[in-house]
XYZ file of C-alpha atoms in Angstrom:
358
model
C 6.380 34.220 8.891
C 5.260 31.421 11.224
C 7.637 28.477 11.370
C 6.684 25.028 10.148
C 4.993 23.089 12.890
C 3.381 25.979 14.768
C -0.094 25.173 13.456
C -1.114 28.857 13.007
C -3.309 29.379 9.953
C -2.625 31.959 7.290
C 0.509 33.067 5.518
C 2.779 30.121 6.191
C 3.388 27.052 4.062
C 2.250 23.687 5.368
C 5.232 21.452 4.660
C 4.726 17.693 4.376
C 7.507 15.112 4.344
C 6.411 12.682 1.620
C 8.192 9.423 2.426
C 8.057 7.212 -0.689
C 10.493 4.694 -2.224
C 12.912 6.059 -4.805
C 15.174 2.994 -4.844
C 15.105 -0.709 -4.073
C 12.332 -3.157 -4.998
C 9.542 -0.667 -4.255
C 11.132 2.033 -6.407
C 9.060 0.750 -9.352
C 5.984 2.580 -8.078
C 7.712 5.492 -6.310
C 7.072 7.891 -9.230
C 3.325 7.218 -9.172
C 3.316 7.855 -5.397
C 4.992 11.226 -5.948
C 2.680 12.337 -8.729
C -0.501 11.269 -6.942
C 0.546 13.175 -3.816
C 1.521 16.183 -5.944
C -1.915 16.200 -7.568
C -3.593 16.141 -4.153
C -1.454 19.051 -2.946
C -2.090 21.099 -6.086
C -5.843 20.546 -5.889
C -5.912 21.527 -2.222
C -3.893 24.661 -2.970
C -6.220 25.613 -5.822
C -9.095 25.423 -3.317
C -7.331 27.660 -0.779
C -4.878 25.309 0.880
C -5.193 23.704 4.304
C -5.897 25.988 7.264
C -5.257 28.818 4.842
C -1.744 27.574 4.168
C -0.234 26.397 0.900
C 0.696 22.704 0.963
C 4.261 21.891 -0.089
C 5.809 18.429 -0.302
C 9.394 17.510 0.554
C 10.229 14.064 -0.823
C 12.203 11.710 1.414
C 13.512 8.451 -0.047
C 11.593 5.764 1.829
C 13.487 3.060 -0.075
C 16.677 3.675 1.922
C 17.490 1.510 4.971
C 14.849 2.094 7.688
C 17.226 3.607 10.295
C 18.466 6.103 7.712
C 14.924 7.079 6.696
C 13.899 7.491 10.331
C 16.926 9.641 11.122
C 16.278 11.921 8.136
C 12.613 12.405 8.948
C 13.303 12.918 12.659
C 15.822 15.616 11.779
C 13.246 17.423 9.644
C 10.697 17.249 12.468
C 13.203 18.390 15.110
C 14.235 21.356 12.954
C 10.551 22.215 12.484
C 11.167 21.972 8.764
C 8.020 19.859 8.256
C 4.534 19.952 9.758
C 3.483 16.390 8.943
C 4.644 13.062 7.521
C 2.750 11.193 4.791
C 3.666 8.330 2.514
C 3.881 4.774 1.292
C 6.841 2.811 2.678
C 7.380 -0.635 4.130
C 6.300 -1.602 7.623
C 9.980 -1.854 8.527
C 10.306 1.873 7.812
C 7.074 2.611 9.678
C 8.339 0.698 12.724
C 11.506 2.806 12.678
C 9.611 6.081 12.200
C 6.865 5.716 14.789
C 9.004 6.077 17.950
C 10.752 9.111 16.469
C 7.871 11.189 15.118
C 4.537 9.892 16.448
C 2.854 12.446 18.696
C 5.128 15.237 17.487
C 3.525 15.760 14.077
C 0.650 14.011 12.290
C 1.866 10.851 10.533
C -0.336 9.386 7.777
C 0.800 5.926 6.681
C -0.733 4.918 3.351
C 0.483 1.372 2.677
C -1.506 -1.833 2.776
C -0.072 -3.492 5.862
C -0.427 -6.228 8.466
C -2.721 -4.231 10.779
C -2.477 -3.524 14.484
C -0.972 -0.014 14.476
C -2.645 1.959 17.269
C -0.023 4.571 18.193
C -1.709 7.936 18.864
C -0.985 10.373 16.058
C -0.524 7.657 13.404
C -3.376 7.562 10.880
C -3.676 4.839 8.245
C -5.317 4.895 4.822
C -4.204 1.453 3.640
C -5.917 -1.898 3.536
C -5.363 -4.358 6.399
C -5.057 -8.139 6.381
C -8.129 -8.765 8.509
C -10.435 -6.890 6.142
C -8.738 -7.853 2.892
C -6.905 -11.167 2.938
C -9.432 -13.567 4.480
C -12.294 -12.689 2.094
C -9.880 -12.706 -0.863
C -8.590 -16.182 0.029
C -12.149 -17.421 0.510
C -13.293 -16.097 -2.887
C -10.224 -17.506 -4.615
C -10.836 -20.910 -3.035
C -14.455 -20.823 -4.179
C -13.573 -19.714 -7.703
C -10.601 -22.029 -8.350
C -10.769 -24.788 -5.726
C -7.443 -23.713 -4.251
C -6.823 -25.374 -0.882
C -3.063 -26.024 -0.612
C -1.288 -22.732 -0.011
C 2.371 -21.751 -0.008
C 3.340 -18.299 1.276
C 6.260 -16.562 -0.447
C 7.308 -13.250 1.050
C 10.117 -10.849 1.700
C 11.775 -11.260 5.066
C 10.521 -8.401 7.229
C 7.600 -7.581 9.503
C 4.670 -7.273 7.047
C 5.150 -10.660 5.307
C 6.010 -12.441 8.549
C 2.955 -11.187 10.445
C 0.667 -11.664 7.438
C 1.920 -15.228 6.974
C 0.845 -16.082 10.521
C -2.625 -14.707 9.818
C -2.757 -16.596 6.509
C -2.419 -19.920 8.338
C -5.674 -19.200 10.181
C -7.375 -17.858 7.080
C -6.441 -20.917 5.020
C -8.001 -23.203 7.638
C -11.131 -21.038 7.657
C -11.351 -21.585 3.878
C -11.077 -25.366 4.188
C -7.391 -25.542 3.307
C -3.991 -25.096 4.888
C -0.624 -23.472 4.347
C 1.819 -26.225 3.429
C 5.002 -24.152 3.345
C 6.322 -20.634 3.961
C 9.383 -19.173 2.260
C 10.923 -15.788 3.068
C 13.621 -14.110 0.996
C 15.605 -10.875 1.402
C 14.447 -7.683 -0.274
C 16.152 -7.468 -3.637
C 16.164 -11.229 -4.316
C 16.843 -12.000 -7.981
C 17.082 -15.812 -8.068
C 13.861 -17.649 -7.208
C 14.781 -21.163 -8.343
C 15.011 -22.647 -4.808
C 11.723 -20.984 -3.863
C 9.912 -22.405 -6.891
C 11.174 -25.886 -6.135
C 9.705 -25.632 -2.638
C 6.373 -24.468 -4.075
C 6.447 -27.503 -6.362
C 7.436 -29.962 -3.627
C 4.632 -28.912 -1.289
C 2.137 -29.411 -4.139
C 0.618 -25.968 -3.632
C -2.296 -24.999 -5.826
C -2.165 -21.376 -4.620
C 0.693 -19.066 -3.667
C 0.176 -16.119 -1.357
C 2.664 -13.555 -2.674
C 3.930 -11.113 -0.046
C 6.698 -9.691 -2.210
C 7.509 -6.016 -2.803
C 7.709 -4.312 -6.190
C 10.478 -5.602 -8.423
C 10.812 -8.739 -6.302
C 7.188 -9.586 -7.141
C 7.792 -8.948 -10.844
C 10.893 -11.181 -10.899
C 9.045 -13.905 -9.023
C 6.143 -13.738 -11.481
C 8.472 -14.112 -14.470
C 10.317 -17.019 -12.868
C 7.031 -18.640 -11.815
C 5.723 -18.623 -15.392
C 9.045 -19.755 -16.879
C 9.014 -22.699 -14.452
C 5.543 -23.624 -15.664
C 3.815 -23.364 -12.286
C 1.201 -20.955 -13.642
C -0.465 -23.922 -15.390
C -1.586 -25.502 -12.096
C -1.105 -22.909 -9.363
C -2.875 -19.610 -8.660
C -1.149 -16.549 -7.197
C -2.755 -14.014 -4.857
C -1.125 -10.730 -3.854
C -2.267 -7.932 -1.567
C 0.612 -5.805 -2.846
C 0.227 -5.635 -6.604
C -0.459 -2.736 -8.936
C -0.341 -1.988 -12.640
C 3.284 -0.826 -12.502
C 4.288 -4.251 -11.188
C 2.222 -5.861 -13.952
C 4.156 -3.848 -16.520
C 7.428 -5.009 -14.972
C 6.124 -8.592 -14.903
C 5.179 -8.811 -18.577
C 1.849 -9.997 -19.990
C 3.037 -13.562 -20.555
C 3.622 -14.090 -16.812
C 0.257 -12.913 -15.472
C -1.926 -16.013 -16.044
C -3.589 -17.028 -12.784
C -2.459 -13.865 -10.952
C -4.975 -12.254 -8.593
C -4.811 -9.108 -6.475
C -6.831 -7.645 -3.630
C -6.875 -3.904 -3.013
C -9.023 -0.887 -2.297
C -8.288 0.712 -5.654
C -7.434 -0.337 -9.195
C -6.826 1.896 -12.186
C -9.698 0.062 -13.920
C -12.161 0.757 -11.094
C -15.238 2.049 -12.947
C -16.780 4.317 -10.323
C -17.555 7.984 -10.836
C -14.910 8.974 -8.280
C -12.194 6.771 -9.789
C -12.911 7.801 -13.379
C -12.884 11.462 -12.407
C -9.551 11.035 -10.620
C -8.023 9.239 -13.619
C -9.138 12.060 -15.881
C -7.639 14.748 -13.659
C -4.390 12.821 -13.312
C -4.052 12.350 -17.083
C -4.901 15.989 -17.755
C -2.231 17.156 -15.301
C 0.633 14.759 -16.077
C -0.134 13.389 -19.543
C -0.937 9.962 -20.896
C 2.724 8.879 -20.581
C 2.763 9.394 -16.798
C 3.229 6.340 -14.560
C 0.032 4.368 -14.061
C -1.573 5.028 -10.699
C -2.749 1.816 -9.078
C -3.549 1.203 -5.434
C -0.007 1.823 -4.208
C 0.538 5.196 -5.848
C -3.048 6.349 -5.360
C -2.716 5.695 -1.632
C -0.492 8.774 -1.396
C -3.283 10.925 -2.850
C -5.485 9.562 -0.073
C -2.783 10.261 2.494
C -2.536 13.958 1.633
C -6.323 14.262 1.499
C -6.731 12.571 4.892
C -4.160 14.921 6.412
C -6.149 17.857 5.039
C -9.436 16.473 6.374
C -7.949 15.899 9.821
C -6.394 19.374 9.924
C -9.542 21.163 8.811
C -11.760 19.212 11.186
C -9.422 19.818 14.147
C -8.792 23.408 12.963
C -5.201 22.721 13.853
C -2.177 20.562 13.117
C -2.065 19.585 16.762
C -1.828 15.801 17.066
C -3.843 15.693 20.282
C -6.694 17.635 18.710
C -6.716 15.232 15.743
C -6.758 12.172 17.993
C -9.739 13.607 19.864
C -11.865 13.775 16.717
C -13.018 10.177 17.039
C -15.088 8.937 14.098
C -16.066 12.383 12.804
C -13.603 12.665 9.896
C -14.689 11.801 6.360
C -14.009 12.988 2.824
C -14.582 11.911 -0.771
C -11.656 10.620 -2.835
C -10.929 8.287 -5.739
C -11.937 5.321 -3.542
C -15.320 6.899 -2.796
C -16.561 8.364 0.466
C -14.089 7.393 3.175
C -14.530 7.652 6.931
C -11.950 7.355 9.675
C -12.778 4.668 12.230
C -10.338 4.871 15.094
C -7.145 5.622 13.190
C -7.921 3.564 10.048
C -9.907 4.545 6.970
C -12.930 2.429 6.171
C -13.080 1.610 2.465
C -14.452 -0.785 -0.121
C -12.114 -3.622 -1.126
C -11.969 -5.609 -4.353
C -10.610 -8.837 -5.798
C -9.263 -8.594 -9.340
C -7.618 -10.910 -11.853
C -4.663 -9.798 -13.946
C -5.311 -9.496 -17.659
C -1.960 -8.686 -19.286
C -1.249 -5.124 -18.052
C -4.615 -4.389 -16.401
C -6.847 -5.854 -13.725
C -10.368 -7.153 -14.233
C -12.297 -6.557 -11.018
C -14.337 -9.675 -10.329
C -15.842 -9.037 -6.875
C -16.172 -6.627 -3.995
C -14.845 -8.183 -0.804
């Protein structure tokens, strides 16, 4: 039987390292990432697999410290135990992974992120700040009059880089960022942060917090009473985080993303129906974060079939010729990023009401 990584079609299993968070703040949506990726693999296998090979996922805990995640994935690649890497994980993990695996196997990164990744062999399905954050801030300013921003984020690369961009975007929207606060992943006490938000007289908070940290911040924000005069905007918010937040803490909470569970398109509704039929109505809700892993597996398949190989060089040479239809609609690869529609939505208890396309 051909070994993993040899790219020969027929007979062998195509093994994918699915790097998703099983612990830490992002662990709240790890289960939805797993199930969405599993559904993609099962549907591909039912249609004959990829390059004639059955797709199999090996889950790697992307919530562990970045050096540990990178070492585990590199070992799998070096042993030829996996043919590709796909998954949602923080930019800190991506930064640790890229020098170890890029160019050796295809690497599909599915998270919304700060933008700028151009390493050959790294393909990205997630939203980027340039396409998502500026129009979302502009629409929020128009809808609510928000002009005085305070950025609150976790202390690693994505929030730091995004915060710098947000300063420019706020000025472009007729406002400015009055303060920036960064906290470690896993922060539980937000009292000092809320006092800084209050002191700078912000009427809008840009939330760049991950998973459980975002939910704890939302609860503390509402308990402090800031929701009565201050909007919140997140580019990293899904229905699982809303559930962890609680309905009483979602007033004035907005999110921007390429997918919401309430997205009423034919493609999204069909995906929701297939997901519920496969995993049941009690399965974790699939919002933009979990659904991104479905897109990641599908993009890997589209790249492989178009290149007729798992060879990274052949995939990079495809240019703008790769497209497929998924829950987000018809998606096309431009460079190494997927083009997609983006939306602004307002939280309504445990769901999102989509108010505009960005």
